[in-house]
Coordinates of C-alpha atoms in Angstrom, one line a residue:
M1 CA 144.2 103.6 102.8
T2 CA 145.7 106.9 102.1
Q3 CA 144.0 110.3 101.9
E4 CA 144.8 110.4 98.2
K5 CA 143.1 107.1 97.6
W6 CA 140.0 108.3 99.6
S7 CA 139.9 111.4 97.4
Q8 CA 139.9 109.3 94.3
L9 CA 137.2 107.1 95.7
R10 CA 135.1 110.1 96.6
Q11 CA 135.2 111.2 92.9
R12 CA 133.7 107.8 91.9
L13 CA 131.0 108.3 94.6
L14 CA 130.2 111.7 93.1
K15 CA 129.3 110.1 89.8
T16 CA 127.1 107.6 91.5
V17 CA 125.2 109.7 94.0
G18 CA 125.0 113.0 92.2
Q19 CA 126.3 116.5 93.0
N20 CA 123.6 117.4 95.7
N21 CA 124.0 114.2 97.7
Y22 CA 127.8 114.3 97.3
T23 CA 128.0 117.9 98.6
T24 CA 125.7 117.3 101.5
W25 CA 126.7 113.8 102.7
I26 CA 129.9 112.5 101.2
E27 CA 132.2 115.6 100.9
P28 CA 132.0 116.4 104.7
L29 CA 133.4 112.9 105.5
E30 CA 137.0 112.9 106.7
F31 CA 138.9 109.7 106.5
D32 CA 140.8 108.9 109.7
E33 CA 142.1 105.4 109.7
L34 CA 141.7 101.8 108.6
E35 CA 142.3 99.3 111.3
G36 CA 141.1 95.7 111.9
G37 CA 138.8 95.9 108.8
V38 CA 137.0 99.0 110.1
A39 CA 137.3 102.3 108.1
V40 CA 136.9 105.2 110.5
F41 CA 135.5 108.5 109.3
H42 CA 135.1 111.8 111.2
V43 CA 131.7 113.5 110.7
P44 CA 130.4 117.0 111.9
T45 CA 127.4 115.6 113.8
N46 CA 126.0 112.3 115.1
F47 CA 123.0 112.9 112.8
M48 CA 125.2 113.0 109.7
G49 CA 127.0 109.8 110.7
N50 CA 123.7 108.0 111.2
Y51 CA 122.3 109.2 108.0
V52 CA 125.3 108.2 105.9
S53 CA 125.4 104.9 107.7
Q54 CA 121.8 104.2 106.8
N55 CA 121.8 105.5 103.2
F56 CA 125.4 105.3 101.8
A57 CA 127.3 102.8 103.9
D58 CA 126.8 99.9 101.4
L59 CA 127.8 102.0 98.5
I60 CA 131.0 103.2 100.2
L61 CA 131.9 99.6 101.3
H62 CA 131.4 98.5 97.7
E63 CA 133.7 101.2 96.3
L64 CA 136.3 100.4 99.0
S65 CA 136.1 96.7 98.1
L66 CA 136.6 97.5 94.4
S67 CA 139.7 99.5 95.4
G68 CA 141.2 96.4 97.1
E69 CA 140.8 97.7 100.7
P70 CA 140.1 95.0 103.3
V71 CA 137.1 96.8 104.8
Q72 CA 134.3 94.9 106.5
R73 CA 132.4 97.8 108.1
L74 CA 132.4 101.6 108.6
S75 CA 132.6 103.6 111.8
F76 CA 131.6 107.3 112.1
R77 CA 132.9 109.5 114.9
V78 CA 132.1 113.1 115.6
A79 CA 135.4 115.0 115.5
A80 CA 136.4 116.6 118.8
N81 CA 136.7 120.1 117.2
S82 CA 133.6 119.7 114.9
P83 CA 131.9 121.6 113.6
V84 CA 134.3 124.5 114.0
R85 CA 137.2 124.1 111.7
P86 CA 140.7 124.3 113.4
A87 CA 141.8 126.9 110.8
R88 CA 139.1 129.4 111.7
S89 CA 140.5 132.7 113.1
A90 CA 139.5 134.2 116.3
E91 CA 137.6 136.9 114.4
R92 CA 135.7 134.2 112.5
A93 CA 135.0 132.3 115.7
E94 CA 133.2 135.4 117.1
E95 CA 130.9 135.6 114.1
P96 CA 129.3 132.1 113.9
F97 CA 127.1 131.5 110.8
Q98 CA 128.3 134.7 109.2
E99 CA 126.5 133.9 106.0
L100 CA 123.2 134.5 107.8
T101 CA 124.2 137.9 109.2
D102 CA 121.2 140.2 109.5
Q103 CA 121.5 142.9 106.9
H104 CA 119.2 145.1 108.9
A105 CA 121.3 145.1 112.1
E106 CA 122.1 148.8 111.7
L107 CA 118.5 149.8 112.2
E108 CA 118.2 151.6 115.5
N109 CA 114.5 151.4 116.1
P110 CA 113.6 148.1 117.7
T111 CA 110.3 148.0 115.8
Q112 CA 112.3 148.6 112.5
R113 CA 114.6 145.8 113.5
A114 CA 111.7 143.5 113.8
A115 CA 110.9 144.1 110.2
G116 CA 114.3 142.6 109.5
T117 CA 112.9 139.9 111.6
V118 CA 115.2 138.6 114.2
V119 CA 115.2 140.9 117.1
N120 CA 118.2 142.3 119.1
K121 CA 120.5 139.4 120.3
M122 CA 119.7 137.3 117.2
E123 CA 120.9 139.8 114.7
T124 CA 123.4 137.2 113.4
L125 CA 120.6 135.4 111.6
Q126 CA 118.5 136.9 108.8
A127 CA 115.0 135.5 108.6
A128 CA 111.8 136.5 106.9
P129 CA 110.8 140.2 106.9
L130 CA 107.7 141.2 108.7
D131 CA 105.0 143.1 106.8
P132 CA 104.1 146.4 108.7
R133 CA 100.5 146.1 107.4
F134 CA 100.0 142.9 109.4
T135 CA 99.2 144.0 112.9
F136 CA 96.4 143.2 115.3
D137 CA 94.8 146.6 114.6
S138 CA 94.4 145.8 111.0
F139 CA 93.1 142.3 111.6
V140 CA 89.3 142.0 111.2
V141 CA 87.8 139.6 113.8
G142 CA 84.7 137.5 113.1
K143 CA 83.2 134.3 114.2
P144 CA 85.4 132.1 111.9
N145 CA 88.7 133.5 113.3
E146 CA 87.8 134.8 116.8
L147 CA 89.4 131.9 118.7
A148 CA 92.6 132.1 116.7
H149 CA 92.7 135.9 117.2
A150 CA 92.2 135.5 121.0
A151 CA 95.0 132.8 121.2
A152 CA 97.4 135.0 119.2
R153 CA 96.6 137.9 121.4
R154 CA 97.4 135.9 124.6
V155 CA 100.7 134.7 123.2
A156 CA 101.6 138.3 122.1
E157 CA 101.2 139.5 125.6
G158 CA 104.5 137.8 126.4
G159 CA 103.4 136.5 129.7
P160 CA 104.1 133.0 131.1
V161 CA 103.9 130.3 128.5
T162 CA 100.5 128.7 128.9
F163 CA 100.2 126.6 125.8
N164 CA 103.1 125.4 123.8
P165 CA 103.1 125.3 120.8
L166 CA 100.4 127.5 119.4
V167 CA 99.5 126.0 116.0
L168 CA 97.4 128.1 113.6
Y169 CA 96.0 126.3 110.6
G170 CA 93.6 127.0 107.8
G171 CA 93.3 127.4 104.0
V172 CA 94.9 130.0 101.8
G173 CA 94.1 133.6 102.5
L174 CA 92.4 133.1 105.9
G175 CA 94.8 135.2 108.0
K176 CA 97.4 132.8 109.4
T177 CA 100.4 134.8 108.2
H178 CA 98.7 138.0 109.3
L179 CA 98.4 136.7 112.9
M180 CA 101.9 135.4 112.9
H181 CA 103.3 138.8 111.9
A182 CA 101.0 140.6 114.4
I183 CA 102.3 138.4 117.2
A184 CA 105.9 139.2 116.3
W185 CA 105.2 143.0 116.1
E186 CA 103.4 143.0 119.4
L187 CA 106.0 141.0 121.2
T188 CA 108.7 143.3 119.9
A189 CA 106.8 146.4 121.0
R190 CA 106.1 145.0 124.5
K191 CA 109.5 143.5 125.1
P192 CA 112.2 144.9 122.9
D193 CA 114.9 142.7 124.5
L194 CA 113.1 139.5 123.6
N195 CA 114.7 137.3 120.9
V196 CA 111.9 136.7 118.4
L197 CA 112.6 134.7 115.3
Y198 CA 110.1 134.4 112.5
L199 CA 110.8 132.4 109.3
S200 CA 109.2 130.0 106.9
A201 CA 109.7 126.2 107.1
E202 CA 111.4 126.5 103.8
Q203 CA 114.0 128.9 105.2
F204 CA 114.5 126.6 108.2
M205 CA 115.3 123.7 105.8
Y206 CA 117.6 125.9 103.7
R207 CA 119.6 127.0 106.8
F208 CA 119.8 123.5 108.0
V209 CA 121.2 122.1 104.7
Q210 CA 123.6 125.1 104.5
A211 CA 124.9 124.3 108.0
L212 CA 125.4 120.6 107.1
R213 CA 127.2 121.5 103.9
E214 CA 129.5 124.0 105.7
R215 CA 129.9 121.7 108.7
R216 CA 128.6 124.3 111.1
M217 CA 125.8 122.4 112.7
M218 CA 126.8 123.6 116.2
D219 CA 126.4 127.2 115.1
F220 CA 123.0 126.3 113.6
K221 CA 121.9 124.6 116.8
H222 CA 123.1 127.5 119.0
L223 CA 121.3 130.1 117.0
F224 CA 117.9 128.4 116.7
R225 CA 117.9 127.2 120.3
S226 CA 118.9 130.5 121.9
V227 CA 115.7 132.3 120.8
D228 CA 112.9 133.2 123.2
V229 CA 110.1 132.8 120.6
L230 CA 110.4 130.7 117.5
M231 CA 107.8 131.2 114.8
V232 CA 107.7 128.9 111.8
D233 CA 105.3 129.6 108.9
D234 CA 103.9 126.9 106.6
V235 CA 105.4 123.9 108.5
Q236 CA 103.8 121.5 106.0
F237 CA 106.7 122.3 103.8
I238 CA 109.1 120.0 105.8
A239 CA 106.8 117.0 105.3
G240 CA 108.6 114.2 103.5
K241 CA 112.0 115.8 104.2
G242 CA 113.4 113.4 106.8
S243 CA 116.6 115.1 107.9
T244 CA 114.9 118.5 108.2
Q245 CA 112.1 117.0 110.3
E246 CA 114.8 115.3 112.5
E247 CA 116.4 118.6 113.3
F248 CA 113.1 120.5 113.6
F249 CA 112.0 117.8 116.1
H250 CA 115.2 118.3 118.3
T251 CA 115.0 122.1 118.0
F252 CA 111.4 121.9 119.1
N253 CA 112.2 119.7 122.1
A254 CA 115.1 121.9 123.2
L255 CA 113.0 125.1 123.2
V256 CA 110.1 123.5 125.0
D257 CA 112.4 122.1 127.6
Q258 CA 113.6 125.7 128.2
N259 CA 110.0 126.9 128.4
K260 CA 110.4 129.0 125.3
Q261 CA 107.4 129.9 123.2
I262 CA 106.8 128.2 119.8
I263 CA 104.3 129.3 117.3
I264 CA 103.5 127.4 114.1
S265 CA 101.3 127.8 111.1
A266 CA 100.1 125.2 108.6
D267 CA 97.6 124.8 105.8
R268 CA 95.9 121.9 107.6
A269 CA 95.7 120.3 111.0
P270 CA 99.0 118.6 112.1
G271 CA 97.4 115.2 112.0
E272 CA 96.3 115.7 108.4
I273 CA 99.7 116.7 107.0
K274 CA 100.8 113.9 104.7
D275 CA 104.4 112.6 105.2
L276 CA 104.9 114.5 108.4
E277 CA 106.5 112.1 110.9
D278 CA 104.3 110.9 113.7
R279 CA 106.6 112.2 116.4
V280 CA 106.5 115.7 114.9
K281 CA 102.7 115.5 114.6
S282 CA 102.5 114.5 118.3
R283 CA 104.7 117.4 119.4
L284 CA 102.6 119.9 117.4
Q285 CA 99.4 118.5 118.8
C286 CA 100.5 118.7 122.4
G287 CA 99.8 122.5 122.6
L288 CA 96.8 124.6 121.4
V289 CA 95.8 123.8 117.8
V290 CA 93.4 126.4 116.4
D291 CA 91.6 126.4 113.1
L292 CA 90.9 129.5 111.1
H293 CA 87.6 128.6 109.5
P294 CA 86.7 129.8 106.0
T295 CA 85.2 133.3 106.1
D296 CA 81.5 133.8 106.4
Y297 CA 79.6 136.6 104.7
E298 CA 79.7 138.9 107.7
L299 CA 83.4 138.6 108.1
R300 CA 84.1 139.3 104.4
L301 CA 81.9 142.3 104.5
G302 CA 83.7 143.6 107.6
I303 CA 87.1 143.2 105.9
L304 CA 85.8 145.1 102.9
Q305 CA 84.5 147.9 105.1
T306 CA 87.8 148.2 106.9
K307 CA 89.7 148.4 103.6
V308 CA 87.4 151.1 102.3
K309 CA 88.2 153.2 105.4
Q310 CA 91.9 152.7 104.8
Y311 CA 91.5 153.7 101.1
G312 CA 89.8 156.9 102.1
A313 CA 93.1 158.7 102.6
T314 CA 94.5 157.4 99.3
Y315 CA 91.4 158.1 97.2
P316 CA 89.7 161.1 98.8
G317 CA 86.3 161.9 97.4
L318 CA 85.8 158.5 95.6
Q319 CA 82.3 157.3 96.1
I320 CA 81.1 153.7 96.4
A321 CA 77.5 152.9 95.7
D322 CA 75.3 151.0 98.1
G323 CA 75.3 147.2 97.5
V324 CA 78.7 147.0 96.0
L325 CA 80.5 145.7 99.1
E326 CA 77.7 143.3 99.8
F327 CA 77.9 142.0 96.2
L328 CA 81.7 141.4 96.5
A329 CA 81.3 139.7 99.9
H330 CA 78.8 137.3 98.5
R331 CA 80.5 136.5 95.2
I332 CA 84.2 136.2 96.3
S333 CA 83.9 133.8 99.1
T334 CA 87.0 131.5 99.3
N335 CA 90.1 133.7 99.6
V336 CA 90.5 137.0 101.5
R337 CA 93.6 137.9 99.5
V338 CA 91.6 137.7 96.3
L339 CA 88.8 139.7 97.9
E340 CA 91.2 142.5 99.0
G341 CA 92.9 142.4 95.7
A342 CA 89.6 142.9 93.9
L343 CA 88.8 145.9 96.0
T344 CA 92.2 147.4 95.4
R345 CA 91.8 147.0 91.6
L346 CA 88.3 148.5 91.8
F347 CA 89.5 151.7 93.6
A348 CA 92.5 152.1 91.3
F349 CA 90.3 151.7 88.2
A350 CA 87.6 154.1 89.4
S351 CA 90.2 156.8 90.3
L352 CA 91.7 156.5 86.8
V353 CA 88.5 156.8 84.9
G354 CA 87.0 159.3 87.4
R355 CA 83.8 157.4 88.0
E356 CA 81.8 156.3 91.1
I357 CA 82.2 152.7 92.1
D358 CA 78.8 151.3 91.1
M359 CA 77.6 147.8 90.1
D360 CA 78.2 148.4 86.4
L361 CA 81.8 149.5 86.9
T362 CA 82.3 146.6 89.4
Q363 CA 81.2 144.0 87.0
D364 CA 83.2 145.4 84.1
C365 CA 86.4 145.9 86.1
L366 CA 86.3 142.5 87.9
A367 CA 84.8 140.3 85.2
D368 CA 87.7 137.9 85.3
V369 CA 87.8 137.7 89.1
L370 CA 84.0 137.1 89.3
R371 CA 84.1 134.4 86.7
A372 CA 86.9 132.6 88.6
S373 CA 85.0 132.9 91.8
E374 CA 81.8 131.4 90.5
R375 CA 80.9 128.3 92.5
K376 CA 81.4 125.2 90.3
I377 CA 80.4 122.6 92.9
T378 CA 77.4 120.6 91.9
V379 CA 74.6 119.1 94.0
E380 CA 75.5 115.7 92.7
E381 CA 79.2 116.1 93.8
I382 CA 78.0 117.1 97.3
Q383 CA 75.7 114.1 97.5
R384 CA 78.5 111.8 96.5
K385 CA 81.0 113.3 98.9
V386 CA 78.5 113.2 101.9
S387 CA 77.6 109.6 101.2
D388 CA 81.2 108.5 101.1
Y389 CA 81.9 110.5 104.3
Y390 CA 79.1 108.8 106.2
N391 CA 79.7 105.4 104.5
I392 CA 76.2 105.1 103.1
R393 CA 74.9 104.7 99.5
M394 CA 74.1 107.7 97.4
S395 CA 70.7 106.2 96.8
D396 CA 70.0 106.3 100.5
I397 CA 70.6 110.1 100.5
I398 CA 68.2 110.6 97.6
G399 CA 65.8 107.9 98.5
P400 CA 62.6 108.0 100.7
K401 CA 64.0 106.3 103.8
R402 CA 63.7 108.4 107.0
L403 CA 66.0 106.5 109.3
R404 CA 68.2 108.9 111.3
S405 CA 71.3 107.3 109.9
F406 CA 70.1 108.5 106.4
A407 CA 68.2 111.6 107.3
R408 CA 71.0 113.5 109.0
P409 CA 73.5 113.0 106.2
R410 CA 70.7 114.0 103.8
Q411 CA 70.2 117.3 105.8
V412 CA 73.9 117.9 105.8
A413 CA 74.0 117.5 102.0
M414 CA 71.1 119.9 101.6
Y415 CA 72.8 122.4 103.8
L416 CA 76.0 122.2 101.8
S417 CA 74.1 122.4 98.5
K418 CA 72.5 125.6 99.7
Q419 CA 75.8 127.1 100.9
L420 CA 78.1 126.0 98.0
T421 CA 75.9 126.1 94.9
S422 CA 73.7 128.7 93.3
R423 CA 70.8 126.3 93.1
S424 CA 67.4 127.5 94.5
L425 CA 65.6 125.5 97.2
P426 CA 63.1 124.0 94.7
E427 CA 66.0 122.9 92.4
I428 CA 67.9 121.3 95.4
G429 CA 64.7 119.5 96.4
R430 CA 64.3 118.0 92.9
R431 CA 67.8 116.6 93.1
F432 CA 67.0 115.0 96.4
G433 CA 64.3 112.6 95.1
G434 CA 61.8 115.3 94.2
R435 CA 61.4 116.7 97.7
D436 CA 59.5 119.9 98.4
H437 CA 61.5 123.1 98.9
T438 CA 60.1 123.4 102.5
T439 CA 61.8 120.1 103.3
V440 CA 65.1 121.5 102.1
M441 CA 64.5 124.7 104.1
H442 CA 63.8 122.6 107.2
G443 CA 67.0 120.5 106.6
V444 CA 69.1 123.6 106.1
K445 CA 67.7 125.3 109.3
R446 CA 68.2 122.1 111.3
I447 CA 71.9 121.8 110.4
E448 CA 72.4 125.5 111.2
E449 CA 71.0 124.9 114.7
L450 CA 73.0 121.7 115.2
K451 CA 76.2 123.5 114.3
Q452 CA 75.8 125.7 117.3
T453 CA 75.1 122.9 119.8
D454 CA 76.7 119.7 118.3
G455 CA 80.4 119.8 117.9
Q456 CA 80.5 116.6 115.8
I457 CA 78.0 118.0 113.3
A458 CA 80.0 121.3 113.1
E459 CA 83.2 119.3 112.5
D460 CA 81.5 117.1 109.9
V461 CA 80.2 120.1 107.9
E462 CA 83.6 121.8 108.1
M463 CA 85.5 118.7 106.9
L464 CA 83.1 118.2 104.0
R465 CA 83.2 121.9 103.0
R466 CA 87.0 121.7 102.9
A467 CA 87.0 118.5 100.9
L468 CA 84.6 120.0 98.4
E469 CA 86.4 123.3 98.1
A470 CA 89.9 121.7 97.8

C-alpha cells in the first residue's frame, strides 16, 4: 500500500468517524509498511496505539479490505523519534509545548508570577490564574471547615509530604477553591523556587488532547511530571473521559513515586464520583480525604462579619443596623458565594441611595435572593428520604412503634425537619403521627448529642442533608 492510497483511505475514515475523532486518533497515524498481511503504523505513544487498536482497528481493517489490500491485522509501533518531529529546529526543541507558554513569565515578583500560576521553572506552561483575595488570612474558619483548613495549612508549610494526595471535597461555595489558592500562595511565598502548578481538571484534559493532536505527548508528560506540587481543581470533570483518566492516573503515579505533593478538589467524595475509574478512585482515597461540610449559622455569621470589616475601607461611614447580619446568616444558608454576593449588593445599594443598612432596605434590595434561598424541602420529603436510607417503611417512621430500629431514624427525620424546613415543633409533631412538640424537641436534642459522639450518626445526617439539598 502506498502513502497516497493511505491518504485516500484516511479521507474515507474522516467521513465515518467525524472531524474530532479523525483529528485526535486517525490523522496522527503514519503508515510504515504492509508485510505478511500486517499493516504497520507509527504512533506518537503506546497509549494512542492501544486506543486506536481497541476502538478503530476493525473500521480501518474494513476500509483496507474494501481497497483490495491483503491485510489481516494491524500493528502499532511508537516511532523512535516520536513525539518530537524530525523537522523541528534546535530553537523549537528548546521550547517544548510552546503553545502553553506562560504569558506572565516577565513578572519579576515571585508572588505576582504565582498569579500567572505556574511558578519559576514551569513558566513554559500557562495554567489557571490565582485569585489574590483567596489567602489563608481571608479564610474564615469554623467547625464545618476546620479540619480542611488545618490540612491545607499543613501542606502549605512545604515540609515533608505526610499525606498524599490531599483531597478537599464539598458542595458549591464551601471554600474548596479558596483553600486551593491559599495553599498555592503560601507555598510560593515560603519557597519561591518551588514548582507549583494549579489548574482545573478541564484544563488538564484540554492540554492532554492538544498534546495528542500535535503529537507532543513526551513534552506534556515532561511538563506535568516535573512539578513539585500539582493542584487539580474539580477533578470530577474527568469522570467518564477514559483517555484523560488514563493519563491523569499515570501522571499521579509518577509524581507520588517522586514524593511530590498532589492536592485535589472535587464536589463529592472520590468514591461517590460517577464514571470515575476504580483505579483513579483508589489513588485519590489513599491519602487524606477531607470534607468541607455545609456552613452552620455561626460560620456564616463570621464570614459576614469579616466581609463587613473589609468593606469598611470602601464604604466609610456606612452604618449597618443590629440584626441584619444575623438575618442574612439565617436566611441564606446553602452557598457562601451567594451570601457574600448578597452583602456586596447590599453595601453598594445603600451607598448609592445614602441610607443605613436596616431590615427594610435589606428585604427590598435582596428580595429575589431571599425568595430563591427559601427552604422548599418538606417534612414529607424528609420522611421519605430517611425511610429509604434506613430501608424501613415510611409508616414505621410516622407510626407508634418504639423499637430502636424505628425510633432512631424517626429522630433523625425530626432533626432534619427542624433544620431544613420552617415548620414549628408542633407542626413537625403533627406530621409524625400527631406527636407532642416535646417529643420532637427531645428527638432533635438527642440527635444533636449523638452527632458529637457517634460518627455513624453524624455521617448519616450529613449524607441525608446532602441528598435533600441536592
